[in-house]
Short mmCIF file of C-alpha atoms in Angstrom, two decimals:
data_model
loop_
_atom_site.label_atom_id
_atom_site.label_comp_id
_atom_site.label_asym_id
_atom_site.label_seq_id
_atom_site.Cartn_x
_atom_site.Cartn_y
_atom_site.Cartn_z
CA MET A 1 9.39 55.75 18.43
CA LYS A 2 6.25 55.06 20.46
CA VAL A 3 3.31 54.03 18.31
CA LEU A 4 -0.16 53.79 19.82
CA VAL A 5 -2.83 51.95 17.84
CA ILE A 6 -6.44 52.80 18.65
CA ASN A 7 -8.52 49.85 17.44
CA GLY A 8 -12.06 51.16 17.10
CA SER A 9 -13.60 48.02 15.59
CA PRO A 10 -16.03 45.86 17.58
CA LYS A 11 -14.58 42.90 15.66
CA LEU A 12 -11.33 43.38 17.59
CA GLU A 13 -8.62 41.10 16.12
CA LYS A 14 -10.92 40.05 13.26
CA SER A 15 -11.25 43.62 12.02
CA ASN A 16 -10.58 44.14 8.32
CA SER A 17 -9.27 47.62 9.10
CA LEU A 18 -6.88 46.21 11.70
CA ARG A 19 -5.51 43.89 9.02
CA LEU A 20 -4.51 46.99 7.03
CA THR A 21 -3.12 48.58 10.17
CA ASN A 22 -0.96 45.55 10.93
CA ALA A 23 0.41 45.61 7.38
CA PHE A 24 1.22 49.32 7.74
CA ILE A 25 3.01 48.65 11.04
CA LYS A 26 4.96 45.82 9.42
CA GLY A 27 6.37 48.30 6.92
CA LEU A 28 7.01 50.87 9.60
CA GLN A 29 8.92 48.39 11.77
CA SER A 30 11.07 47.33 8.82
CA GLU A 31 12.50 50.86 8.77
CA THR A 32 12.78 51.86 12.42
CA GLU A 33 12.62 50.52 15.95
CA ALA A 34 9.13 51.12 17.23
CA GLU A 35 7.40 50.36 20.49
CA ILE A 36 3.86 49.32 19.51
CA GLU A 37 0.92 49.35 21.90
CA ARG A 38 -2.72 48.76 21.01
CA LEU A 39 -5.87 49.88 22.77
CA ASP A 40 -9.00 47.91 21.87
CA ILE A 41 -11.76 50.40 22.57
CA TYR A 42 -14.45 47.73 22.67
CA ARG A 43 -12.62 45.96 25.50
CA LEU A 44 -12.35 49.09 27.63
CA ASN A 45 -14.74 50.64 30.11
CA ILE A 46 -15.08 54.19 28.79
CA GLU A 47 -18.27 56.05 29.66
CA PRO A 48 -19.68 58.88 27.53
CA CYS A 49 -18.68 62.48 28.16
CA GLN A 50 -21.37 64.32 30.13
CA GLY A 51 -20.37 67.77 28.94
CA CYS A 52 -20.14 69.00 32.53
CA LEU A 53 -16.67 70.50 31.95
CA SER A 54 -15.51 69.51 35.43
CA CYS A 55 -12.18 68.74 33.76
CA TRP A 56 -11.91 72.49 33.06
CA LYS A 57 -13.54 73.99 36.14
CA ARG A 58 -13.19 71.76 39.20
CA THR A 59 -10.28 69.41 38.48
CA PRO A 60 -8.41 70.96 35.51
CA GLY A 61 -7.04 68.26 33.23
CA LYS A 62 -8.81 65.41 35.02
CA CYS A 63 -12.23 63.87 34.38
CA PHE A 64 -14.30 62.93 37.41
CA LYS A 65 -15.29 59.57 35.88
CA ASN A 66 -13.42 56.63 37.37
CA ASP A 67 -13.05 54.48 34.28
CA ASP A 68 -10.32 53.42 31.82
CA MET A 69 -10.02 56.76 30.02
CA ALA A 70 -7.52 58.33 32.43
CA GLY A 71 -4.97 55.62 31.60
CA CYS A 72 -5.73 55.98 27.90
CA ILE A 73 -5.03 59.71 28.02
CA GLU A 74 -1.61 59.03 29.56
CA LYS A 75 -0.81 56.72 26.66
CA LEU A 76 -2.10 59.23 24.11
CA ILE A 77 0.12 61.98 25.50
CA ALA A 78 3.20 59.73 25.50
CA ALA A 79 2.80 58.53 21.89
CA ASP A 80 4.88 59.81 18.98
CA VAL A 81 2.51 58.36 16.38
CA ILE A 82 -1.16 57.53 16.92
CA ILE A 83 -2.78 55.17 14.42
CA TRP A 84 -6.58 55.30 14.43
CA SER A 85 -7.88 52.01 13.01
CA PHE A 86 -11.62 51.72 12.41
CA PRO A 87 -14.39 50.63 10.03
CA LEU A 88 -16.59 53.28 8.43
CA TYR A 89 -20.01 53.31 10.09
CA TYR A 90 -22.75 55.35 8.45
CA TYR A 91 -20.17 57.61 6.79
CA SER A 92 -18.51 58.29 10.14
CA LEU A 93 -16.65 56.75 13.08
CA PRO A 94 -17.96 53.83 15.16
CA GLY A 95 -19.83 55.13 18.20
CA ARG A 96 -17.29 54.10 20.82
CA MET A 97 -14.42 55.65 18.89
CA LYS A 98 -16.30 58.96 18.72
CA ASN A 99 -16.92 58.61 22.45
CA PHE A 100 -13.17 57.99 22.95
CA ILE A 101 -12.42 61.24 21.12
CA ASP A 102 -15.05 63.16 23.12
CA ARG A 103 -13.40 62.07 26.36
CA GLN A 104 -10.16 63.83 25.40
CA VAL A 105 -11.57 67.19 26.49
CA PRO A 106 -9.37 67.12 29.66
CA THR A 107 -6.30 67.39 27.41
CA MET A 108 -7.48 70.80 26.22
CA LYS A 109 -7.54 74.18 27.94
CA PRO A 110 -10.77 76.21 28.00
CA VAL A 111 -9.11 79.38 26.68
CA MET A 112 -10.17 79.99 23.08
CA LYS A 113 -7.82 80.84 20.24
CA ASP A 114 -8.32 82.01 16.68
CA ARG A 115 -7.59 79.68 13.83
CA TYR A 116 -6.44 80.75 10.40
CA ASP A 117 -6.89 77.65 8.24
CA GLY A 118 -10.44 78.44 7.19
CA LYS A 119 -11.82 75.53 9.18
CA GLY A 120 -14.21 76.66 11.89
CA ASN A 121 -13.84 79.93 13.75
CA GLY A 122 -11.98 78.95 16.90
CA LYS A 123 -10.12 76.27 18.80
CA HIS A 124 -8.77 75.38 22.24
CA SER A 125 -5.13 75.05 23.23
CA SER A 126 -3.64 71.74 24.34
CA ARG A 127 -2.44 71.33 27.92
CA TYR A 128 0.55 69.45 26.56
CA ASP A 129 3.23 70.05 23.97
CA LEU A 130 2.20 67.57 21.28
CA SER A 131 3.88 69.39 18.40
CA HIS A 132 5.96 66.28 17.65
CA GLN A 133 2.96 63.97 17.53
CA ARG A 134 1.61 62.58 14.27
CA HIS A 135 -1.69 60.89 13.41
CA VAL A 136 -2.57 58.22 10.86
CA TYR A 137 -6.15 57.18 10.08
CA ILE A 138 -6.61 53.69 8.59
CA SER A 139 -10.03 52.39 7.66
CA THR A 140 -12.01 50.09 5.38
CA CYS A 141 -15.56 50.55 4.18
CA GLY A 142 -18.15 48.38 2.46
CA PHE A 143 -18.49 50.52 -0.66
CA PHE A 144 -16.51 49.74 -3.81
CA SER A 145 -14.38 52.87 -3.32
CA ASP A 146 -13.45 55.21 -0.49
CA LYS A 147 -13.95 58.26 -2.73
CA GLY A 148 -16.51 60.64 -1.23
CA ASN A 149 -17.51 58.23 1.52
CA TYR A 150 -15.03 59.59 4.06
CA ASP A 151 -15.84 63.28 3.55
CA ALA A 152 -17.42 63.59 7.02
CA VAL A 153 -14.43 61.90 8.66
CA ARG A 154 -11.98 64.16 6.83
CA ALA A 155 -13.98 67.25 7.77
CA GLN A 156 -13.82 66.32 11.45
CA MET A 157 -10.09 65.59 11.35
CA ASP A 158 -9.42 68.85 9.50
CA LEU A 159 -11.00 70.62 12.46
CA ILE A 160 -9.18 68.57 15.07
CA HIS A 161 -5.69 68.47 13.54
CA GLY A 162 -5.74 71.12 10.83
CA VAL A 163 -5.74 70.52 7.09
CA GLY A 164 -2.81 68.39 5.96
CA ASN A 165 -1.65 67.62 9.50
CA TYR A 166 -2.59 63.93 9.43
CA THR A 167 -2.28 60.96 7.07
CA THR A 168 -5.11 58.77 5.77
CA LEU A 169 -5.21 55.28 4.32
CA PHE A 170 -8.82 54.55 3.41
CA CYS A 171 -9.79 51.41 1.49
CA GLY A 172 -13.05 50.45 -0.23
CA GLU A 173 -14.29 46.87 -0.66
CA GLY A 174 -13.20 46.04 2.87
CA GLU A 175 -15.58 43.09 3.11
CA MET A 176 -13.54 41.32 0.42
CA PHE A 177 -10.57 40.79 2.75
CA PRO A 178 -11.84 37.50 4.27
CA VAL A 179 -12.88 36.01 0.87
CA PRO A 180 -10.56 33.02 0.22
CA MET A 181 -10.74 33.26 -3.58
CA LEU A 182 -9.26 36.76 -3.38
CA ASN A 183 -6.28 35.85 -1.17
CA GLU A 184 -3.68 36.53 -3.84
CA ARG A 185 -5.07 39.97 -4.66
CA ILE A 186 -5.51 40.84 -0.97
CA GLU A 187 -1.91 39.89 -0.17
CA GLU A 188 -0.75 42.03 -3.09
CA TYR A 189 -2.75 44.97 -1.75
CA LEU A 190 -1.45 44.47 1.80
CA GLY A 191 2.06 44.59 0.34
CA TYR A 192 1.33 48.12 -0.87
CA VAL A 193 -0.02 48.98 2.59
CA SER A 194 3.29 47.82 4.08
CA ARG A 195 5.06 49.96 1.50
CA ALA A 196 3.01 52.90 2.79
CA GLY A 197 4.44 52.21 6.26
CA VAL A 198 7.95 52.32 4.81
CA ASP A 199 7.17 55.61 3.05
CA TYR A 200 5.81 57.07 6.27
CA VAL A 201 9.05 56.46 8.14
CA ARG A 202 11.31 57.61 5.32
CA TYR A 203 9.38 60.63 4.09
CA GLY A 204 6.72 61.41 6.69
CA THR A 205 3.98 60.74 4.14
CA ILE A 206 2.77 58.16 1.63
CA LEU A 207 4.44 58.70 -1.74
CA PRO A 208 2.23 59.30 -4.82
CA ALA A 209 3.37 56.06 -6.49
CA THR A 210 2.33 54.05 -3.42
CA ARG A 211 -0.88 56.03 -3.08
CA GLN A 212 -1.75 55.22 -6.69
CA LYS A 213 -1.50 51.50 -5.94
CA LEU A 214 -3.60 51.89 -2.79
CA ASP A 215 -6.29 53.69 -4.78
CA GLU A 216 -6.70 50.77 -7.18
CA LEU A 217 -9.85 48.73 -6.67
CA ILE A 218 -9.42 45.27 -5.21
CA MET A 219 -11.92 44.02 -7.76
CA PRO A 220 -13.96 45.79 -10.49
CA LYS A 221 -17.00 47.73 -9.30
CA ALA A 222 -19.56 45.62 -11.21
CA GLU A 223 -18.12 42.34 -9.89
CA PHE A 224 -17.89 43.66 -6.34
CA GLU A 225 -21.49 44.90 -6.28
CA LYS A 226 -22.78 41.70 -7.90
CA MET A 227 -21.00 39.57 -5.30
CA GLY A 228 -22.24 41.75 -2.43
CA ASP A 229 -25.84 41.86 -3.67
CA SER A 230 -25.86 38.10 -4.18
CA TYR A 231 -24.52 37.46 -0.68
CA TYR A 232 -27.10 39.63 1.06
CA ALA A 233 -29.91 38.25 -1.09
CA HIS A 234 -28.86 34.80 0.13
CA CYS A 235 -28.87 36.05 3.75
CA GLU A 236 -32.35 37.55 3.37
CA ALA A 237 -33.71 34.34 1.84
CA LYS A 238 -32.19 32.29 4.66
CA ALA A 239 -33.65 34.64 7.29
CA ALA A 240 -37.08 34.49 5.64
CA LYS A 241 -36.95 30.68 5.62
CA LEU A 242 -36.05 30.56 9.33
CA ALA A 243 -38.81 33.03 10.18
CA LYS A 244 -41.34 30.91 8.27
CA GLU A 245 -40.20 27.74 10.02
CA LYS A 246 -40.54 29.42 13.43
CA ALA A 247 -44.02 30.68 12.58
CA GLU A 248 -45.12 27.23 11.40
CA ALA A 249 -43.70 25.62 14.55
CA ALA A 250 -45.58 28.12 16.71
CA GLU A 251 -48.85 27.41 14.90
CA ALA A 252 -48.33 23.67 15.32
CA LYS A 253 -48.32 24.12 19.10
#
């Protein structure tokens, strides 16, 4: 099994979402032999799509831009499972990950087809037979729960893959993962994420019992929001103090 991880976090290895992804892969690898490769989008030179459609008209299947995306497309086509790992930014994907998705237009044919899943009113055919390929979306966000906050992401993936044709593992309270005092609870949660990887290999999905554990809050809503508000209040006070000191130093000159 070839597994391609798309790391869409600018934090790279320090990404909270990637920590979940690694736990999921740990479970997956405990059940099957898997060849894992990771693409760190923020380390790659991938320019924005210009919408010129040269990849349809002049050089079918090939973008004219000479950057890293051509090699990425080869890896995407070869993968059996693609894991999209990213933080939630403004209720959506990080900019460079959206750009990475936009640049996949060369993999599609211009001929339009009808769709019958009630999502949108048309689609394009793939140039490649990817019927065996599966997608997993793993992400953390800064809200206390993922509920409702990923609606825009789900709507986009419903259009791209079709309803029910991909797996999600979305986690609220993502900023709690580096907090030392929560290590025990975080490790417990990551254990359930690994269990999700086991489920995925065995059953092709995450079982309801595992999903129930993943849906549990890392810490109660009131405590989480109090801790977060206190932290950012401290940051604002520190920034205000530094700004005042700079202003006073400038006046002294």
